[in-house]
Short mmCIF file of C-alpha atoms (C1' of nucleotides) and ligand atoms in Angstrom, two decimals:
data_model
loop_
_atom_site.label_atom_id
_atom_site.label_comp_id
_atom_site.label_asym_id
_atom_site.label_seq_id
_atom_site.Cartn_x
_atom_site.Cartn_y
_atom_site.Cartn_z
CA UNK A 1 81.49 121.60 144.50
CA UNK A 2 79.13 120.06 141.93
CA UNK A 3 80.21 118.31 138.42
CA UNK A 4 79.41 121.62 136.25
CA UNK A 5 81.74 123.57 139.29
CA UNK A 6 84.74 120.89 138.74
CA UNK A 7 84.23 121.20 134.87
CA UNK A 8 84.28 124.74 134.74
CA UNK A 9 87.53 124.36 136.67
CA UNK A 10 89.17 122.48 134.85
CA UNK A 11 87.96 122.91 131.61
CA UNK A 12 86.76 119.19 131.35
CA UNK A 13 83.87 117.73 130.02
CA UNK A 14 80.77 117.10 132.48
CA UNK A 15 80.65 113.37 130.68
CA UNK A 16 84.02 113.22 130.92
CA UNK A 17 84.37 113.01 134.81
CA UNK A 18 81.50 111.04 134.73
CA UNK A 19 83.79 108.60 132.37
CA UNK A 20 87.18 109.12 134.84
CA UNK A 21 85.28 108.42 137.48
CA UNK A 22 83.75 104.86 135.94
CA UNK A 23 87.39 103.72 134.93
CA UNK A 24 88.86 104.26 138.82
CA UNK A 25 91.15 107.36 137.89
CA UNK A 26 88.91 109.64 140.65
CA UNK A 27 86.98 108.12 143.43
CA UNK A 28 83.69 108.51 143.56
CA UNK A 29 82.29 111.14 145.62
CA UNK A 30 79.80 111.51 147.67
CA UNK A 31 76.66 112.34 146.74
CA UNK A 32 74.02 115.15 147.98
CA UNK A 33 70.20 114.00 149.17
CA UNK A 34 69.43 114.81 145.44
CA UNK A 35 72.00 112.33 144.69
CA UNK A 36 73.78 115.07 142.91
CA UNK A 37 78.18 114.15 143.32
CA UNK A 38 79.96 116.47 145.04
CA UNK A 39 83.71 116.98 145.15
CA UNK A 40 86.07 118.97 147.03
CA UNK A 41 89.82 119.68 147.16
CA UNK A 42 91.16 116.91 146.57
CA UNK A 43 89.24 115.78 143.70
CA UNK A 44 90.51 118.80 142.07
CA UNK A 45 93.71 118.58 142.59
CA UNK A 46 93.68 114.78 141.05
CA UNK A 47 91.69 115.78 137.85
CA UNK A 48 94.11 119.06 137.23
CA UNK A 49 96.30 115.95 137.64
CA UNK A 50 94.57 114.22 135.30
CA UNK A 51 94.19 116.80 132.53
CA UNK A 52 97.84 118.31 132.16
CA UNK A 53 99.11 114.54 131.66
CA UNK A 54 96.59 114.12 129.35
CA UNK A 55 97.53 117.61 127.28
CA UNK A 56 101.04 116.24 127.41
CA UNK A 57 100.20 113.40 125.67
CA UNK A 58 100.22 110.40 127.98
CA UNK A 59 97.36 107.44 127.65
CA UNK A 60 95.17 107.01 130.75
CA UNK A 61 96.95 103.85 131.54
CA UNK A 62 100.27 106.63 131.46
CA UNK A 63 98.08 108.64 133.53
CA UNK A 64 97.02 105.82 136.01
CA UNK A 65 101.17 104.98 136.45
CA UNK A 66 101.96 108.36 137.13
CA UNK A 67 99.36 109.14 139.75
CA UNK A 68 100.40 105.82 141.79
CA UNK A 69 104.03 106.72 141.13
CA UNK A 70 103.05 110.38 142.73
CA UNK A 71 101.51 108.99 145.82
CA UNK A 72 104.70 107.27 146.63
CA UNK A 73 107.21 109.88 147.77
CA UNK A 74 110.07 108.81 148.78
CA UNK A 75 110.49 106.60 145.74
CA UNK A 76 113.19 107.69 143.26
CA UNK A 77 111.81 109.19 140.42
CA UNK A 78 113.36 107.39 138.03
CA UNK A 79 110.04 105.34 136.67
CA UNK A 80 108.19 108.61 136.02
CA UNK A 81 111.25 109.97 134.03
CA UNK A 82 111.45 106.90 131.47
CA UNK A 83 107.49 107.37 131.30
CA UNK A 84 108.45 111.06 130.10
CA UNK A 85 111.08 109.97 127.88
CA UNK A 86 109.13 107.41 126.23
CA UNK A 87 106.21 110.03 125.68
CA UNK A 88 108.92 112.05 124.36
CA UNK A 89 110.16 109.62 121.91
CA UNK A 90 106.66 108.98 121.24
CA UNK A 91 105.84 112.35 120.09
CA UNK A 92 109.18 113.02 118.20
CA UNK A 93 108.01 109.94 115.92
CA UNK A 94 104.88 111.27 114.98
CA UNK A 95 106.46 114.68 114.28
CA UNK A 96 108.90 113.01 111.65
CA UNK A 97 106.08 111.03 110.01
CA UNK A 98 104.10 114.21 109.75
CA UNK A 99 106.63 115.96 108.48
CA UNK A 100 107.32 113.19 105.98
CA UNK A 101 103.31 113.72 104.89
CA UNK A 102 103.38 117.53 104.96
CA UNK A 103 106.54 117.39 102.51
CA UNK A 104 104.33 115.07 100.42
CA UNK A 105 101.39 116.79 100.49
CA UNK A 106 103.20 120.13 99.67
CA UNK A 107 105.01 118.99 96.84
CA UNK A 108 101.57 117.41 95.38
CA UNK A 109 100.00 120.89 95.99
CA UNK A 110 102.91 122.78 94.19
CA UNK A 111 102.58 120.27 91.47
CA UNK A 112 99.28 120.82 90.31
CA UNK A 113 98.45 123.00 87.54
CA UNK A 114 94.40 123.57 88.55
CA UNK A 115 93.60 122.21 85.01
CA UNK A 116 90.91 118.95 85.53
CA UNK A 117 91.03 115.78 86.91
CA UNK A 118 92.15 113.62 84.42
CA UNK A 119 95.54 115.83 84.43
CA UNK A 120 95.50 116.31 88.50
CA UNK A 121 98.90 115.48 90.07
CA UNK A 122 97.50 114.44 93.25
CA UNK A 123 95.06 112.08 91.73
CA UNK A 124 97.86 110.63 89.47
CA UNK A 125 100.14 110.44 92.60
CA UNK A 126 96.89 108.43 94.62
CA UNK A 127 96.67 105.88 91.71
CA UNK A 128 98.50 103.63 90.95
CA UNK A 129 101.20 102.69 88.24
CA UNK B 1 93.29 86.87 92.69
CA UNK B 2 91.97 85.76 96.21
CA UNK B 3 92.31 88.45 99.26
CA UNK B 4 95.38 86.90 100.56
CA UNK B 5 97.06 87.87 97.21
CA UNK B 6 95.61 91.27 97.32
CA UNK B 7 96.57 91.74 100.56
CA UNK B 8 100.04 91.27 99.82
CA UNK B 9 99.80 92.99 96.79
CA UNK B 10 98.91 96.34 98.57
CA UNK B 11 100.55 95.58 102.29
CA UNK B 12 96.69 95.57 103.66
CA UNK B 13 95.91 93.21 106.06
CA UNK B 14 92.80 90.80 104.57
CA UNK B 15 90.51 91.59 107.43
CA UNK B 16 90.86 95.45 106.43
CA UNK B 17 89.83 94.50 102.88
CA UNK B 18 86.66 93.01 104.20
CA UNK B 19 85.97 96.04 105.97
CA UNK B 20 86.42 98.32 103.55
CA UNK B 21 84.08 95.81 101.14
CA UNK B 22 81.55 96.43 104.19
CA UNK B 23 82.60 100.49 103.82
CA UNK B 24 81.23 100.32 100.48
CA UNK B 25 84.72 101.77 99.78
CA UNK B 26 85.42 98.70 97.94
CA UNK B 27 82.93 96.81 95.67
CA UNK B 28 81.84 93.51 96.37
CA UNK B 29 83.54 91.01 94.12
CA UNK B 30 82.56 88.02 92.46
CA UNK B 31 82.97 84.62 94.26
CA UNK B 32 84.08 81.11 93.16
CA UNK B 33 82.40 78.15 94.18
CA UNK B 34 83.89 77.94 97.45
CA UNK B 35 82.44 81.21 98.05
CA UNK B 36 86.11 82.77 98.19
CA UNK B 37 86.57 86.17 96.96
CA UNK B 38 88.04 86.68 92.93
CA UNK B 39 89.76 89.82 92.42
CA UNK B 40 90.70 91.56 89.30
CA UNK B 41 92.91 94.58 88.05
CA UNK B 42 90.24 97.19 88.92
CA UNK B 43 90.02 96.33 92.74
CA UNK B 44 93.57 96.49 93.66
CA UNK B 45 93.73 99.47 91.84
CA UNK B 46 90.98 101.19 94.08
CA UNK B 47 92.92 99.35 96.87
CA UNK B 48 95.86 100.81 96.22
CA UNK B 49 94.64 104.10 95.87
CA UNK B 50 92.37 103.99 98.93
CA UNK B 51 95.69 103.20 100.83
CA UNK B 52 97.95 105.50 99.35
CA UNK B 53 95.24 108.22 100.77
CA UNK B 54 94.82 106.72 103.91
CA UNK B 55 99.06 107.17 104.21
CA UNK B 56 98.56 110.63 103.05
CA UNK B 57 96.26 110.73 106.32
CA UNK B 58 93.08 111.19 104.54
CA UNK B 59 90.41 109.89 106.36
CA UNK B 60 87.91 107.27 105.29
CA UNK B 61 85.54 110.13 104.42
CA UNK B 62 87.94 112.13 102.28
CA UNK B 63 89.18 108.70 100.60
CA UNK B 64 85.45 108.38 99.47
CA UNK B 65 85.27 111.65 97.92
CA UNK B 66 88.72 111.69 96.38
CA UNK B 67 87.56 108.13 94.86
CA UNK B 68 84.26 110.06 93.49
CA UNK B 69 86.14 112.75 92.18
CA UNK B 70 88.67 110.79 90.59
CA UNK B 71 85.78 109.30 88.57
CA UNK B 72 84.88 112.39 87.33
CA UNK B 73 87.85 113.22 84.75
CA UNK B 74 86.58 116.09 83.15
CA UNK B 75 85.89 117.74 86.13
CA UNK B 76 88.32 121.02 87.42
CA UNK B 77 90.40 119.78 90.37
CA UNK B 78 89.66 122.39 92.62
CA UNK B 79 87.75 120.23 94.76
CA UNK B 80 90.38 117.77 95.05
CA UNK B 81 93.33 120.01 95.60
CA UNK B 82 90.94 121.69 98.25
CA UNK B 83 91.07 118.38 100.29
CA UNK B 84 94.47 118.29 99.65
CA UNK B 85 95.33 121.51 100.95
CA UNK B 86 93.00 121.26 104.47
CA UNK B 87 94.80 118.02 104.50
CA UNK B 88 97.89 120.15 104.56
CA UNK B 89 96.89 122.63 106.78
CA UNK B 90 95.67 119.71 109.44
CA UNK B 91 98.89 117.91 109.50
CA UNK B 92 100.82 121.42 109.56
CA UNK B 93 98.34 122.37 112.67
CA UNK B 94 99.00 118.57 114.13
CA UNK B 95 103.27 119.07 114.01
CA UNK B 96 102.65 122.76 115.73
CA UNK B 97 101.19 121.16 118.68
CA UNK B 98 103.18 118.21 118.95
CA UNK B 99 106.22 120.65 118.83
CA UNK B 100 104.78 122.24 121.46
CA UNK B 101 104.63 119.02 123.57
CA UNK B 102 108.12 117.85 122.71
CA UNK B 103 109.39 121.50 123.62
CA UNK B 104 107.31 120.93 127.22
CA UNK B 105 108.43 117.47 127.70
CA UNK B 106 112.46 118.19 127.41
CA UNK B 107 112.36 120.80 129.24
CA UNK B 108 110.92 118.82 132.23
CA UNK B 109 113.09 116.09 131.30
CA UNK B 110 116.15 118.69 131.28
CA UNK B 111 114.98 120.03 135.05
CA UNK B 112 114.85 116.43 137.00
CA UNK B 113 117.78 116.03 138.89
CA UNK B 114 116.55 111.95 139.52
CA UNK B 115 115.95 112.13 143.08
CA UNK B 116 112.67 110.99 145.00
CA UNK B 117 109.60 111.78 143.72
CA UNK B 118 108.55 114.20 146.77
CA UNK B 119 111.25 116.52 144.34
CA UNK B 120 110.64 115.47 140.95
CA UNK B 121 110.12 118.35 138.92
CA UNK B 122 107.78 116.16 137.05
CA UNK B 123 105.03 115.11 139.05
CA UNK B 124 105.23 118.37 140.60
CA UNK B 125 104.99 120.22 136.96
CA UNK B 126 101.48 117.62 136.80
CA UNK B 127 100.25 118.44 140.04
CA UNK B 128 98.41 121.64 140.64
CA UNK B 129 99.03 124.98 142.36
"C1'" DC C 1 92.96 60.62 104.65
"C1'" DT C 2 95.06 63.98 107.06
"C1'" DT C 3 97.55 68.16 107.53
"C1'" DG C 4 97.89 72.90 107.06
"C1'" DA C 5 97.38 77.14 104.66
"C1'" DC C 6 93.97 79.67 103.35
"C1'" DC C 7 89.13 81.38 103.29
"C1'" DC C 8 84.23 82.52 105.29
"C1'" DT C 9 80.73 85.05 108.68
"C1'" DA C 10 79.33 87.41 112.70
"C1'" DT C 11 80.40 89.69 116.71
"C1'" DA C 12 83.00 92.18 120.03
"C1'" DG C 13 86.98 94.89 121.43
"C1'" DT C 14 90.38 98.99 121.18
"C1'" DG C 15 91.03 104.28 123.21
"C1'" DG C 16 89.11 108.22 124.86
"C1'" DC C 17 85.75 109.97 124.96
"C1'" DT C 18 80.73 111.97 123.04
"C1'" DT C 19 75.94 111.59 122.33
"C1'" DC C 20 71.48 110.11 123.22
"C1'" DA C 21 67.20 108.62 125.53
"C1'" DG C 22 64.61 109.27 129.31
"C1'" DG C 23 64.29 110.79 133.27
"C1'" DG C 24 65.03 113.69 138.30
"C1'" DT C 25 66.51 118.17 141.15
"C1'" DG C 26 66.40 122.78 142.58
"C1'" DC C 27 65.93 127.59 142.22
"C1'" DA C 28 63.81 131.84 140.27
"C1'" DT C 29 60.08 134.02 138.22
"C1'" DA C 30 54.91 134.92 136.65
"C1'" DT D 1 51.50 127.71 142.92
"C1'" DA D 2 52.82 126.61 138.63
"C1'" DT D 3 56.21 126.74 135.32
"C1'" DG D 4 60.27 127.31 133.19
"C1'" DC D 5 64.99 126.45 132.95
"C1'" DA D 6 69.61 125.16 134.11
"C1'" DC D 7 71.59 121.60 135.96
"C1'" DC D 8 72.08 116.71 137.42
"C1'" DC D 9 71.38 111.38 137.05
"C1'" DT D 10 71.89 106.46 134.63
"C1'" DG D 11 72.70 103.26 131.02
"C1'" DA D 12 73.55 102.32 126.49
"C1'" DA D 13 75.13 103.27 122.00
"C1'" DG D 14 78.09 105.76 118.73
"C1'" DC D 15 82.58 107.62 116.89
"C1'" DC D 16 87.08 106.17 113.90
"C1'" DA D 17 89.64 102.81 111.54
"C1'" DC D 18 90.53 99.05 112.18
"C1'" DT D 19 91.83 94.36 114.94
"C1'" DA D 20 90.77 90.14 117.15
"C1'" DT D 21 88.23 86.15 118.28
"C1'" DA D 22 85.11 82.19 117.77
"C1'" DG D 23 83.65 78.75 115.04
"C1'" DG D 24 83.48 77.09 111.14
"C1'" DG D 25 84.42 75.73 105.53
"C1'" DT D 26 87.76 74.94 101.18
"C1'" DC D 27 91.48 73.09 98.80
"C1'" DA D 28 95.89 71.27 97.33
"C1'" DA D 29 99.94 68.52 98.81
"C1'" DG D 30 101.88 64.50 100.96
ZN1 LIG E 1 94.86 119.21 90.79
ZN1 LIG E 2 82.58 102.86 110.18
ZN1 LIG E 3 112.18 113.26 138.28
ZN1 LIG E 4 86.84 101.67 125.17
#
DNA sequence: CTTGACCCTATAGTGGCTTCAGGGTGCATA
DNA sequence: TATGCACCCTGAAGCCACTATAGGGTCAAG
């Protein structure tokens, strides 16, 4: 498998690998006469790792944790668990603080009377006073 | 007023006023003979509206036109309330998918019965196949 | 005269990539 | 055989919105 093969795969960016591969999430493959890299199974399987902890959220330092704590068996799971649950957490803070902004945002909106500026709710409601 | 009382004034840390100066977001003030900065009404009221956008979520880009257009006061907001409403629907699109995630996460967190890893349902939910 | 809070500049670092400059490889087609 | 074109390579810089660090200067109180 070449890089464009892997991206296609796994819907990741060519430059991207490239940029996994320079921080020590995949080893580096080998490489063709052409010096072109090229992966097999294996590699795969780590970057599909790679990508679905990434779409759930977790930061590449998350990401390097759980792919150590995956390698080790017959440990008990219960370090990847409080990674979930903090990522959990995480995200259930940043849905309350949007929802605190899209209440705002909303009630600016439903304020405004489309006249001009100088009467503008949401500009009154940026300045200050 | 020096930046140390602005920065109290609007909860910005003083390094962040010197950035935005370096933005252009913020114009430069007038120095004493120390070469401090001397601040005045006008700048911590464009402080304090660049920061109430920035909580809104605007970015730095947005908080530069809404500044321009705020100049303009017998302008029609339609351009402002525009911003405001993509604004909206950005922060609307941003709780959808981290909904999503939190929905995802549970329900792994609901399925892990805390043994080893080998059965963890999630490192096996990351891993492919 | 020293301490300590405050201020200054310039530069580099953060995360997670993306983009760019300047090339090389490899296969199909004219 | 030449040429085009898709693909690959490296290294460095850029993105956002700050934050931190190094190495100083200013100023009022004790
Ligand atoms: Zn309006
Ligand atoms: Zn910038
Ligand atoms: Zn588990
Ligand atoms: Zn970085």
């Amino acid at each position: 498998m070449k890089i464009g093969d892997l991206s296609r795969l796994t819907g990741t960016r060519v430059e991207t690998i490239r940029f996994y591969e320079k921080e020590g999430l995949i080893p580096a493959p080998s490489r063709t006469g052409g010096n072109y890299r090229v992966y097999d199974q294996a590699h795969l399987n780590r970057l599909s790792f790679i990508r679905r902890s990434r779409d759930l959220g977790f930061t590449l330092d998350q990401v390097r944790a759980l792919l150590d704590l995956s390698d080790d068996h017959s440990r008990s799971c219960g370090a990847v668990d409080e990674l979930a649950r903090e990522q959990l957490r995480s995200v259930e803070r940043k849905i309350e603080d949007l929802q605190a902004l899209q209440r705002e945002l909303a009630s600016l909106l439903n304020q405004c009377s489309q006249g001009t500026i100088a009467e503008c709710r949401i500009i009154e409601a940026l300045a200050p006073g």
